[in-house]
Amino acid sequence: MSTNALEELADAEALIASRAAWRRTVEAELKGAPFDKKLITRTAEGIALQPLYTRAETEERNINLDTVVRPTARVFGGWEVAQEIAAATPEEFNRRLREDLMGGQDAAVLVAASPARPDGLALDEAWALDAAFAGVDLGAITVHLDAGADAGVLATRYFKVAAMQGRGSETLRGSLTADPLAAWAVKGALPTNLKEALDALAAWTARAASAAHELRTVGVDARMWAEAGGTAVHELAFALA
């Protein structure tokens, strides 16, 4: 047996031993209460969520983490810290975003008001997007913009705000997405017909590919299915569909 194989075997045995020791400690703390009932949670779909996952789970299933972690996580140094900011005005959004960035957040999430997301930030006025990102270097952070059913107008304004900061559109990273299917599902109608909405999304995708290749363009929002009573499996199924 090779040295590498012996080392791998020793690592595996140590992992099994440490997990068994952890299990004994936990069961002692439970004072006779059933481990499965106290520490294993079952989802609505019947999936058992274990209290502890280790490297052994990925090795047993032959999972290569390099294939499931997005490349940008390695390029930019890890997962982004990004949380949607609920704000009534662009000025309030800007204030809260800057506070969050100072507190360790390294990405911005802005949802534009739309028929599907009436709780989003109103960006009807041309100055609103500039006010939302005042004092924030758009080339230094990742920005995720949810435009609703159509991203064309918001994209033009976003590029203009970046240009005012001296940033070319090619330096922007993150996403500026449209999801006409989500808007259609929520409201039952679109400002235009579905074909025209999808054609507009295709045009924006082609535009971004040449002018802002670091921006994702196609949004997939399946929250409405969960909010209507569906499970996580239903939500994932509709998203993949």
CSV table of C-alpha atoms in Angstrom, one decimal:
chain,number,residue,atom,x,y,z
A,1,MET,CA,0.0,0.0,0.0
A,2,SER,CA,1.4,3.4,-1.0
A,3,THR,CA,2.2,6.2,1.5
A,4,ASN,CA,-0.7,8.3,0.2
A,5,ALA,CA,-3.1,5.4,0.5
A,6,LEU,CA,-2.0,4.9,4.1
A,7,GLU,CA,-2.4,8.5,4.9
A,8,GLU,CA,-5.9,8.6,3.4
A,9,LEU,CA,-6.9,5.5,5.4
A,10,ALA,CA,-5.6,7.1,8.6
A,11,ASP,CA,-7.5,10.3,7.9
A,12,ALA,CA,-10.7,8.3,7.3
A,13,GLU,CA,-10.3,6.3,10.5
A,14,ALA,CA,-9.6,9.4,12.5
A,15,LEU,CA,-12.7,11.1,11.0
A,16,ILE,CA,-14.9,8.1,11.9
A,17,ALA,CA,-13.5,7.9,15.4
A,18,SER,CA,-14.0,11.7,16.0
A,19,ARG,CA,-17.6,11.5,14.7
A,20,ALA,CA,-18.3,8.5,17.0
A,21,ALA,CA,-16.9,10.4,20.0
A,22,TRP,CA,-19.0,13.4,19.1
A,23,ARG,CA,-22.1,11.2,19.0
A,24,ARG,CA,-21.4,9.7,22.4
A,25,THR,CA,-20.9,13.1,23.9
A,26,VAL,CA,-24.2,14.4,22.4
A,27,GLU,CA,-26.1,11.3,23.6
A,28,ALA,CA,-24.8,11.8,27.1
A,29,GLU,CA,-26.0,15.4,27.0
A,30,LEU,CA,-29.4,14.3,25.8
A,31,LYS,CA,-29.8,12.3,29.1
A,32,GLY,CA,-31.7,9.4,27.4
A,33,ALA,CA,-33.8,11.5,25.0
A,34,PRO,CA,-33.9,9.9,21.5
A,35,PHE,CA,-31.1,11.3,19.3
A,36,ASP,CA,-33.2,11.0,16.1
A,37,LYS,CA,-36.2,12.9,17.6
A,38,LYS,CA,-34.2,15.7,19.2
A,39,LEU,CA,-31.5,16.5,16.7
A,40,ILE,CA,-32.7,15.3,13.3
A,41,THR,CA,-35.1,17.6,11.5
A,42,ARG,CA,-37.4,16.5,8.7
A,43,THR,CA,-38.5,18.9,6.0
A,44,ALA,CA,-42.0,18.9,4.5
A,45,GLU,CA,-40.7,16.7,1.8
A,46,GLY,CA,-39.5,14.1,4.3
A,47,ILE,CA,-35.8,14.8,3.9
A,48,ALA,CA,-33.8,14.2,7.1
A,49,LEU,CA,-31.5,17.1,8.0
A,50,GLN,CA,-28.6,15.8,10.2
A,51,PRO,CA,-27.2,18.0,13.0
A,52,LEU,CA,-23.7,17.5,11.7
A,53,TYR,CA,-22.2,17.1,8.3
A,54,THR,CA,-18.5,16.2,7.7
A,55,ARG,CA,-16.2,15.6,4.8
A,56,ALA,CA,-17.3,11.9,5.0
A,57,GLU,CA,-20.7,12.8,3.4
A,58,THR,CA,-19.1,14.3,0.3
A,59,GLU,CA,-16.6,11.4,0.0
A,60,GLU,CA,-19.3,8.7,0.4
A,61,ARG,CA,-21.3,10.4,-2.5
A,62,ASN,CA,-18.2,11.1,-4.6
A,63,ILE,CA,-19.0,14.8,-4.7
A,64,ASN,CA,-16.4,17.1,-6.2
A,65,LEU,CA,-16.8,20.4,-4.5
A,66,ASP,CA,-14.9,22.2,-7.3
A,67,THR,CA,-17.8,21.4,-9.6
A,68,VAL,CA,-20.5,22.8,-7.4
A,69,VAL,CA,-18.9,25.9,-6.1
A,70,ARG,CA,-19.2,28.8,-8.6
A,71,PRO,CA,-15.8,29.9,-10.1
A,72,THR,CA,-16.1,33.5,-8.9
A,73,ALA,CA,-16.1,32.2,-5.3
A,74,ARG,CA,-12.5,31.2,-5.9
A,75,VAL,CA,-11.6,34.2,-8.0
A,76,PHE,CA,-12.9,36.8,-5.6
A,77,GLY,CA,-12.0,35.1,-2.3
A,78,GLY,CA,-15.1,33.3,-1.1
A,79,TRP,CA,-18.8,33.6,-0.9
A,80,GLU,CA,-20.3,37.0,-1.2
A,81,VAL,CA,-22.1,38.6,1.7
A,82,ALA,CA,-25.2,40.0,0.1
A,83,GLN,CA,-28.6,40.8,1.5
A,84,GLU,CA,-31.6,42.5,-0.1
A,85,ILE,CA,-32.1,46.0,1.3
A,86,ALA,CA,-35.7,47.1,1.8
A,87,ALA,CA,-36.0,50.8,1.5
A,88,ALA,CA,-38.7,53.3,0.7
A,89,THR,CA,-36.5,55.8,-1.2
A,90,PRO,CA,-33.2,55.7,-3.1
A,91,GLU,CA,-31.6,57.9,-0.4
A,92,GLU,CA,-32.6,55.4,2.3
A,93,PHE,CA,-31.3,52.5,0.2
A,94,ASN,CA,-28.0,54.3,-0.2
A,95,ARG,CA,-27.6,55.0,3.5
A,96,ARG,CA,-28.3,51.5,4.5
A,97,LEU,CA,-26.1,50.0,1.7
A,98,ARG,CA,-23.1,52.1,2.8
A,99,GLU,CA,-23.7,51.1,6.4
A,100,ASP,CA,-23.8,47.4,5.4
A,101,LEU,CA,-20.7,47.7,3.3
A,102,MET,CA,-18.8,49.3,6.3
A,103,GLY,CA,-20.1,46.4,8.4
A,104,GLY,CA,-18.6,43.7,6.2
A,105,GLN,CA,-21.1,43.2,3.4
A,106,ASP,CA,-19.3,43.0,0.0
A,107,ALA,CA,-22.2,42.9,-2.5
A,108,ALA,CA,-25.3,44.9,-3.1
A,109,VAL,CA,-28.8,43.6,-3.9
A,110,LEU,CA,-31.4,46.0,-5.4
A,111,VAL,CA,-34.8,44.9,-6.4
A,112,ALA,CA,-36.6,47.4,-8.6
A,113,ALA,CA,-40.3,48.0,-8.0
A,114,SER,CA,-42.4,46.1,-10.6
A,115,PRO,CA,-45.8,44.5,-10.8
A,116,ALA,CA,-44.3,41.3,-9.5
A,117,ARG,CA,-42.4,43.0,-6.7
A,118,PRO,CA,-44.4,46.1,-5.6
A,119,ASP,CA,-42.2,46.1,-2.5
A,120,GLY,CA,-39.1,46.9,-4.6
A,121,LEU,CA,-37.4,50.3,-4.9
A,122,ALA,CA,-39.1,52.8,-7.2
A,123,LEU,CA,-36.6,53.7,-9.9
A,124,ASP,CA,-38.9,55.4,-12.4
A,125,GLU,CA,-37.0,58.7,-12.2
A,126,ALA,CA,-33.7,58.9,-14.1
A,127,TRP,CA,-31.9,60.2,-11.0
A,128,ALA,CA,-33.1,57.5,-8.7
A,129,LEU,CA,-30.4,54.9,-9.5
A,130,ASP,CA,-27.6,57.5,-9.3
A,131,ALA,CA,-28.9,58.4,-5.8
A,132,ALA,CA,-29.1,54.8,-4.7
A,133,PHE,CA,-25.4,54.2,-5.5
A,134,ALA,CA,-24.0,57.6,-4.6
A,135,GLY,CA,-20.6,57.3,-3.1
A,136,VAL,CA,-20.5,53.5,-3.9
A,137,ASP,CA,-17.8,52.4,-6.3
A,138,LEU,CA,-19.7,50.1,-8.7
A,139,GLY,CA,-16.5,48.6,-9.9
A,140,ALA,CA,-15.3,47.6,-6.4
A,141,ILE,CA,-18.2,45.5,-5.4
A,142,THR,CA,-20.6,42.9,-6.9
A,143,VAL,CA,-24.0,44.3,-7.6
A,144,HIS,CA,-27.2,42.3,-8.2
A,145,LEU,CA,-30.1,44.1,-9.8
A,146,ASP,CA,-33.5,42.6,-10.2
A,147,ALA,CA,-35.3,44.6,-13.0
A,148,GLY,CA,-38.6,42.7,-13.1
A,149,ALA,CA,-40.0,41.7,-16.4
A,150,ASP,CA,-37.7,43.9,-18.6
A,151,ALA,CA,-34.1,45.0,-17.9
A,152,GLY,CA,-33.5,47.2,-20.9
A,153,VAL,CA,-34.2,50.6,-19.4
A,154,LEU,CA,-32.6,49.8,-16.1
A,155,ALA,CA,-29.4,48.5,-17.8
A,156,THR,CA,-29.1,51.8,-19.8
A,157,ARG,CA,-29.3,53.8,-16.6
A,158,TYR,CA,-27.0,51.5,-14.7
A,159,PHE,CA,-24.3,51.9,-17.4
A,160,LYS,CA,-24.8,55.6,-17.3
A,161,VAL,CA,-24.3,55.7,-13.5
A,162,ALA,CA,-21.1,53.6,-13.9
A,163,ALA,CA,-19.8,55.9,-16.6
A,164,MET,CA,-20.3,58.9,-14.4
A,165,GLN,CA,-18.0,57.2,-11.9
A,166,GLY,CA,-15.5,56.6,-14.6
A,167,ARG,CA,-16.3,52.9,-14.8
A,168,GLY,CA,-16.8,51.2,-18.1
A,169,SER,CA,-19.6,48.6,-18.4
A,170,GLU,CA,-17.0,45.9,-18.8
A,171,THR,CA,-15.8,46.4,-15.3
A,172,LEU,CA,-19.2,45.7,-13.7
A,173,ARG,CA,-19.8,42.3,-12.2
A,174,GLY,CA,-22.8,40.6,-10.7
A,175,SER,CA,-26.2,40.5,-12.4
A,176,LEU,CA,-28.8,42.7,-13.9
A,177,THR,CA,-31.7,40.3,-14.5
A,178,ALA,CA,-35.1,40.1,-15.9
A,179,ASP,CA,-37.7,37.4,-15.3
A,180,PRO,CA,-40.8,37.9,-17.4
A,181,LEU,CA,-42.1,34.4,-16.5
A,182,ALA,CA,-42.1,35.3,-12.8
A,183,ALA,CA,-44.0,38.6,-13.5
A,184,TRP,CA,-46.4,36.7,-15.7
A,185,ALA,CA,-47.0,34.1,-13.0
A,186,VAL,CA,-47.6,36.7,-10.2
A,187,LYS,CA,-49.8,39.1,-12.1
A,188,GLY,CA,-51.3,36.9,-14.9
A,189,ALA,CA,-50.3,39.5,-17.5
A,190,LEU,CA,-47.3,41.5,-18.8
A,191,PRO,CA,-47.0,45.0,-20.1
A,192,THR,CA,-46.4,43.3,-23.5
A,193,ASN,CA,-47.0,39.8,-24.7
A,194,LEU,CA,-44.7,37.0,-23.5
A,195,LYS,CA,-42.9,36.6,-26.9
A,196,GLU,CA,-41.9,40.2,-26.9
A,197,ALA,CA,-40.8,40.1,-23.3
A,198,LEU,CA,-38.6,37.0,-24.0
A,199,ASP,CA,-37.2,38.7,-27.2
A,200,ALA,CA,-36.3,41.7,-25.1
A,201,LEU,CA,-34.5,39.5,-22.6
A,202,ALA,CA,-32.6,37.8,-25.4
A,203,ALA,CA,-31.6,41.2,-26.8
A,204,TRP,CA,-30.4,42.4,-23.3
A,205,THR,CA,-28.4,39.1,-22.9
A,206,ALA,CA,-26.7,39.7,-26.3
A,207,ARG,CA,-26.0,43.3,-25.4
A,208,ALA,CA,-24.5,42.3,-22.0
A,209,ALA,CA,-22.4,39.6,-23.7
A,210,SER,CA,-20.5,42.2,-25.7
A,211,ALA,CA,-20.6,45.2,-23.3
A,212,ALA,CA,-20.7,43.7,-19.8
A,213,HIS,CA,-19.7,40.1,-19.9
A,214,GLU,CA,-19.4,39.8,-16.1
A,215,LEU,CA,-23.2,40.5,-15.7
A,216,ARG,CA,-25.7,37.6,-15.5
A,217,THR,CA,-28.9,38.6,-17.3
A,218,VAL,CA,-31.6,35.8,-16.9
A,219,GLY,CA,-33.4,35.8,-13.6
A,220,VAL,CA,-35.3,32.8,-12.1
A,221,ASP,CA,-37.6,33.7,-9.3
A,222,ALA,CA,-39.7,30.8,-7.9
A,223,ARG,CA,-40.6,32.3,-4.6
A,224,MET,CA,-44.3,32.8,-5.6
A,225,TRP,CA,-44.8,29.0,-5.6
A,226,ALA,CA,-43.5,28.7,-2.1
A,227,GLU,CA,-45.5,31.7,-1.0
A,228,ALA,CA,-48.6,30.0,-2.5
A,229,GLY,CA,-48.0,26.9,-0.3
A,230,GLY,CA,-45.6,24.9,-2.2
A,231,THR,CA,-42.6,23.0,-0.7
A,232,ALA,CA,-39.0,23.6,-1.5
A,233,VAL,CA,-39.2,20.7,-4.0
A,234,HIS,CA,-42.0,22.5,-5.8
A,235,GLU,CA,-40.1,25.7,-5.8
A,236,LEU,CA,-37.0,24.0,-7.2
A,237,ALA,CA,-39.0,22.1,-9.8
A,238,PHE,CA,-40.7,25.3,-11.2
A,239,ALA,CA,-37.3,27.1,-11.2
A,240,LEU,CA,-35.7,24.3,-13.2
A,241,ALA,CA,-38.7,24.2,-15.6
